[in-house]
Tab-separated table of C-alpha atoms in Angstrom:
chain	number	residue	atom	x	y	z
A	1	SER	CA	0.396	-0.035	-0.315
A	2	GLN	CA	1.036	3.577	-0.776
A	3	GLN	CA	2.709	5.300	2.686
A	4	GLY	CA	4.626	8.599	2.917
A	5	GLU	CA	7.410	8.392	5.345
A	6	GLU	CA	8.907	11.349	6.680
A	7	ASP	CA	12.630	12.082	7.963
A	8	PRO	CA	13.935	12.729	10.851
A	9	GLN	CA	10.927	12.069	13.085
A	10	ALA	CA	11.945	14.705	15.280
A	11	LEU	CA	14.586	17.763	13.970
A	12	SER	CA	16.030	20.782	16.681
A	13	ILE	CA	17.696	23.804	14.936
A	14	GLN	CA	18.849	26.702	15.894
A	15	GLU	CA	17.169	29.843	14.601
A	16	GLY	CA	18.822	30.688	11.203
A	17	GLU	CA	19.648	27.269	10.036
A	18	ASN	CA	18.129	25.589	7.294
A	19	ALA	CA	16.228	22.738	8.941
A	20	THR	CA	15.693	20.109	6.092
A	21	MET	CA	13.109	16.943	6.141
A	22	ASN	CA	12.550	13.870	3.692
A	23	CYS	CA	9.465	12.139	2.686
A	24	SER	CA	9.432	8.391	1.213
A	25	TYR	CA	7.032	7.116	-0.534
A	26	LYS	CA	6.680	3.407	-2.382
A	27	THR	CA	4.349	3.574	-5.324
A	28	SER	CA	3.946	6.018	-8.377
A	29	ILE	CA	2.223	9.296	-7.072
A	30	ASN	CA	0.333	11.918	-9.075
A	31	ASN	CA	1.784	14.570	-7.144
A	32	LEU	CA	2.854	15.066	-3.696
A	33	GLN	CA	2.172	17.976	-0.915
A	34	TRP	CA	4.173	19.456	2.731
A	35	TYR	CA	1.618	20.442	5.196
A	36	ARG	CA	2.310	22.101	8.595
A	37	GLN	CA	0.725	20.882	11.308
A	38	ASN	CA	1.019	23.672	14.717
A	39	SER	CA	0.646	21.384	17.871
A	40	GLY	CA	-3.447	20.406	18.650
A	41	ARG	CA	-4.607	22.811	15.407
A	42	GLY	CA	-5.368	21.980	11.619
A	43	LEU	CA	-3.132	21.175	8.944
A	44	VAL	CA	-2.277	23.831	6.292
A	45	HIS	CA	-1.023	23.690	3.007
A	46	LEU	CA	2.196	24.942	1.915
A	47	ILE	CA	3.200	23.361	-1.163
A	48	LEU	CA	2.429	21.149	-4.648
A	49	ILE	CA	4.703	19.257	-6.747
A	50	ARG	CA	3.472	17.721	-9.336
A	51	SER	CA	5.388	13.494	-10.590
A	52	ASN	CA	6.584	15.631	-13.326
A	53	GLU	CA	8.304	19.000	-12.167
A	54	ARG	CA	11.668	18.304	-9.851
A	55	GLU	CA	11.540	21.363	-7.974
A	56	LYS	CA	9.047	24.228	-6.745
A	57	HIS	CA	10.043	27.282	-4.556
A	58	SER	CA	7.817	29.053	-2.191
A	59	GLY	CA	8.998	32.081	-0.198
A	60	ARG	CA	11.899	30.299	2.224
A	61	LEU	CA	10.854	27.232	1.015
A	62	ARG	CA	12.116	24.992	-1.359
A	63	VAL	CA	11.009	21.178	-2.277
A	64	THR	CA	12.633	18.371	-4.239
A	65	LEU	CA	11.250	15.537	-5.695
A	66	ASP	CA	13.245	12.656	-6.915
A	67	THR	CA	10.795	9.763	-9.052
A	68	SER	CA	13.069	7.643	-9.718
A	69	LYS	CA	14.409	7.568	-5.777
A	70	LYS	CA	10.630	8.248	-4.718
A	71	SER	CA	11.625	10.716	-2.435
A	72	SER	CA	11.176	14.226	-1.717
A	73	SER	CA	12.879	16.871	0.700
A	74	LEU	CA	11.418	20.267	2.360
A	75	LEU	CA	14.531	22.698	3.048
A	76	ILE	CA	13.182	25.787	5.273
A	77	THR	CA	16.002	28.231	4.822
A	78	ALA	CA	17.120	30.879	7.126
A	79	SER	CA	14.527	29.305	10.042
A	80	ARG	CA	12.399	31.258	12.477
A	81	ALA	CA	11.248	30.154	16.425
A	82	ALA	CA	7.654	30.217	14.645
A	83	ASP	CA	8.778	27.401	11.511
A	84	THR	CA	7.939	25.061	14.560
A	85	ALA	CA	5.063	22.848	14.130
A	86	SER	CA	4.782	19.234	12.520
A	87	TYR	CA	5.204	18.510	9.030
A	88	PHE	CA	3.663	16.035	6.790
A	89	CYS	CA	3.976	15.186	3.273
A	90	ALA	CA	1.117	13.771	1.398
A	91	THR	CA	0.846	11.356	-1.253
A	92	ASP	CA	-1.638	11.544	-4.220
A	93	TYR	CA	-1.119	8.504	-5.506
A	94	ASN	CA	-5.464	8.705	-6.828
A	95	TYR	CA	-6.475	12.096	-8.258
A	96	GLY	CA	-7.539	13.532	-5.633
A	97	GLN	CA	-9.544	10.800	-4.081
A	98	ASN	CA	-7.122	11.099	-1.350
A	99	PHE	CA	-4.391	11.098	0.191
A	100	VAL	CA	-1.586	9.081	1.767
A	101	PHE	CA	0.230	10.800	4.688
A	102	GLY	CA	3.733	10.100	6.552
A	103	PRO	CA	4.168	10.203	10.447
A	104	GLY	CA	5.089	14.106	10.462
A	105	THR	CA	8.992	14.927	10.915
A	106	ARG	CA	8.816	17.619	14.231
A	107	LEU	CA	10.519	20.458	14.126
A	108	SER	CA	11.256	23.113	16.762
A	109	VAL	CA	13.161	26.033	15.664
A	110	LEU	CA	15.054	27.078	18.766
A	111	PRO	CA	16.079	31.109	19.424
B	1	GLU	CA	-9.961	34.075	2.343
B	2	PRO	CA	-12.781	31.268	1.843
B	3	GLU	CA	-11.568	28.182	4.444
B	4	VAL	CA	-13.248	24.939	5.750
B	5	THR	CA	-14.529	25.525	8.693
B	6	GLN	CA	-15.761	22.695	11.574
B	7	THR	CA	-17.774	22.571	14.712
B	8	PRO	CA	-17.453	21.844	17.212
B	9	SER	CA	-13.866	22.170	18.237
B	10	HIS	CA	-14.043	19.792	20.370
B	11	GLN	CA	-16.613	16.655	21.456
B	12	VAL	CA	-16.717	15.255	24.776
B	13	THR	CA	-18.472	11.724	24.690
B	14	GLN	CA	-19.187	8.727	26.188
B	15	MET	CA	-18.675	5.269	25.060
B	16	GLY	CA	-21.480	3.627	23.282
B	17	GLN	CA	-23.037	7.276	22.376
B	18	GLU	CA	-23.784	8.605	18.647
B	19	VAL	CA	-21.254	11.769	17.565
B	20	ILE	CA	-21.986	14.393	14.325
B	21	LEU	CA	-19.551	16.268	13.649
B	22	ARG	CA	-19.931	18.721	11.149
B	23	CYS	CA	-17.782	20.472	8.504
B	24	VAL	CA	-18.903	23.576	6.307
B	25	PRO	CA	-16.688	23.140	3.486
B	26	ILE	CA	-15.119	26.185	1.024
B	27	SER	CA	-18.382	26.486	-1.445
B	28	ASN	CA	-17.429	26.080	-4.642
B	29	HIS	CA	-15.998	22.750	-3.805
B	30	LEU	CA	-17.128	19.829	-4.795
B	31	TYR	CA	-14.640	16.957	-3.118
B	32	PHE	CA	-15.085	16.565	0.296
B	33	TYR	CA	-12.608	14.420	3.045
B	34	TRP	CA	-13.144	13.100	6.800
B	35	TYR	CA	-9.405	12.539	7.968
B	36	ARG	CA	-8.598	12.192	11.627
B	37	GLN	CA	-5.078	12.475	13.740
B	38	ILE	CA	-5.073	9.691	16.756
B	39	LEU	CA	-3.055	11.377	19.561
B	40	GLY	CA	1.296	11.455	18.064
B	41	GLN	CA	0.250	9.623	15.009
B	42	LYS	CA	0.132	10.288	11.808
B	43	VAL	CA	-3.050	11.916	9.515
B	44	GLU	CA	-5.362	8.826	8.062
B	45	PHE	CA	-7.654	9.385	5.341
B	46	LEU	CA	-11.583	8.094	5.993
B	47	VAL	CA	-12.880	8.497	3.172
B	48	SER	CA	-13.722	11.371	0.265
B	49	PHE	CA	-17.098	12.100	-0.957
B	50	TYR	CA	-18.505	13.550	-4.503
B	51	ASN	CA	-21.417	13.504	-6.100
B	52	ASN	CA	-23.163	12.269	-2.849
B	53	GLU	CA	-21.471	9.194	-2.558
B	54	ILE	CA	-18.490	7.670	-1.323
B	55	SER	CA	-15.452	7.756	-3.679
B	56	GLU	CA	-13.491	5.960	-1.545
B	57	LYS	CA	-13.015	4.933	1.709
B	58	SER	CA	-10.158	3.319	4.127
B	59	GLU	CA	-10.262	0.286	6.304
B	60	ILE	CA	-10.711	2.438	9.360
B	61	PHE	CA	-14.250	3.222	7.816
B	62	ASP	CA	-16.501	0.722	8.534
B	63	ASP	CA	-20.133	0.028	9.105
B	64	GLN	CA	-19.852	2.480	12.719
B	65	PHE	CA	-19.682	6.094	10.621
B	66	SER	CA	-21.206	7.524	7.612
B	67	VAL	CA	-20.786	10.236	6.282
B	68	GLU	CA	-23.776	13.141	4.941
B	69	ARG	CA	-24.410	16.364	2.712
B	70	PRO	CA	-27.624	17.412	4.393
B	71	ASP	CA	-27.712	20.395	2.384
B	72	GLY	CA	-25.804	22.644	-0.110
B	73	SER	CA	-23.160	23.520	2.670
B	74	ASN	CA	-22.918	21.159	5.674
B	75	PHE	CA	-20.647	17.614	5.177
B	76	THR	CA	-21.792	15.551	8.528
B	77	LEU	CA	-19.224	12.064	9.992
B	78	LYS	CA	-21.309	10.237	12.012
B	79	ILE	CA	-20.277	7.562	14.338
B	80	ARG	CA	-22.642	5.519	15.522
B	81	SER	CA	-21.507	3.802	18.663
B	82	THR	CA	-18.243	4.981	19.551
B	83	LYS	CA	-15.506	3.943	21.120
B	84	LEU	CA	-12.543	4.710	23.230
B	85	GLU	CA	-9.723	4.504	20.062
B	86	ASP	CA	-12.187	6.646	18.532
B	87	SER	CA	-11.001	9.352	20.518
B	88	ALA	CA	-8.759	11.535	17.566
B	89	MET	CA	-9.032	15.092	15.944
B	90	TYR	CA	-11.330	14.651	12.943
B	91	PHE	CA	-10.189	16.754	10.149
B	92	CYS	CA	-12.481	17.415	6.976
B	93	ALA	CA	-10.820	19.149	3.929
B	94	SER	CA	-12.165	19.479	0.618
B	95	SER	CA	-10.995	20.498	-3.065
B	96	PRO	CA	-11.811	22.092	-5.869
B	97	LEU	CA	-13.044	19.544	-8.992
B	98	SER	CA	-9.498	19.249	-11.116
B	99	TRP	CA	-9.639	15.563	-11.360
B	100	LEU	CA	-11.422	15.559	-14.424
B	101	ALA	CA	-9.072	18.219	-15.952
B	102	ALA	CA	-6.212	15.384	-15.263
B	103	SER	CA	-4.565	18.008	-12.917
B	104	THR	CA	-4.844	17.448	-9.177
B	105	ASP	CA	-5.498	20.462	-6.755
B	106	THR	CA	-4.825	20.632	-3.079
B	107	GLN	CA	-7.090	19.503	-0.813
B	108	TYR	CA	-7.639	22.498	2.333
B	109	PHE	CA	-8.506	21.726	5.630
B	110	GLY	CA	-10.704	22.645	8.507
B	111	PRO	CA	-9.120	22.712	11.966
B	112	GLY	CA	-9.986	19.984	12.841
B	113	THR	CA	-12.724	19.088	15.422
B	114	ARG	CA	-11.012	17.203	19.315
B	115	LEU	CA	-13.299	14.499	19.730
B	116	THR	CA	-13.163	12.448	23.257
B	117	VAL	CA	-14.876	9.438	23.646
B	118	LEU	CA	-14.982	8.554	28.100
């Protein structure tokens, strides 16, 4: 079955540093999306990358997708304390019928 | 900016009771979804809904669960007889009808309802 898996499970960095989170999946996908979840809150969409794209940028976010390795990475540059949250990748393999979320990476940015 | 809303934000119920979680999707969206997240665990897909019927459902979505779009704006998840293990955050999401155009779009999530079963 399709499953996204992020690593690391937890990441702690200093403000100003870059944070890199990875996601791996098992079967072919239509797109992959990254979401942020602040503790106890809802999921906020960050960025969508389609299967025919290799890299996308949005502000301080950079997402790459390697379909040959079935993996994606999310890079947050110049991190801020407000970036502290859990980050999930979600793979869409059925044209939006459902997403499969990974377990998430808990990012802590220390001031 | 339009957003998905969910009520209540927190629901406490006794085991065996029925609960209805309510969602108001974004008005021009046509695909609706429910997910759940047990505390400290990953987000799990429950069901997707389009054109007044279930499009896809997961193994979690058993006979205890049902979904309904009772009117033009609400989308509900009913759990008939709650169990302790149903305690979780339940997220509703919606997306525009884009899959027919062979492209996919993001799902917009509500803030969630925290269900506590005692």
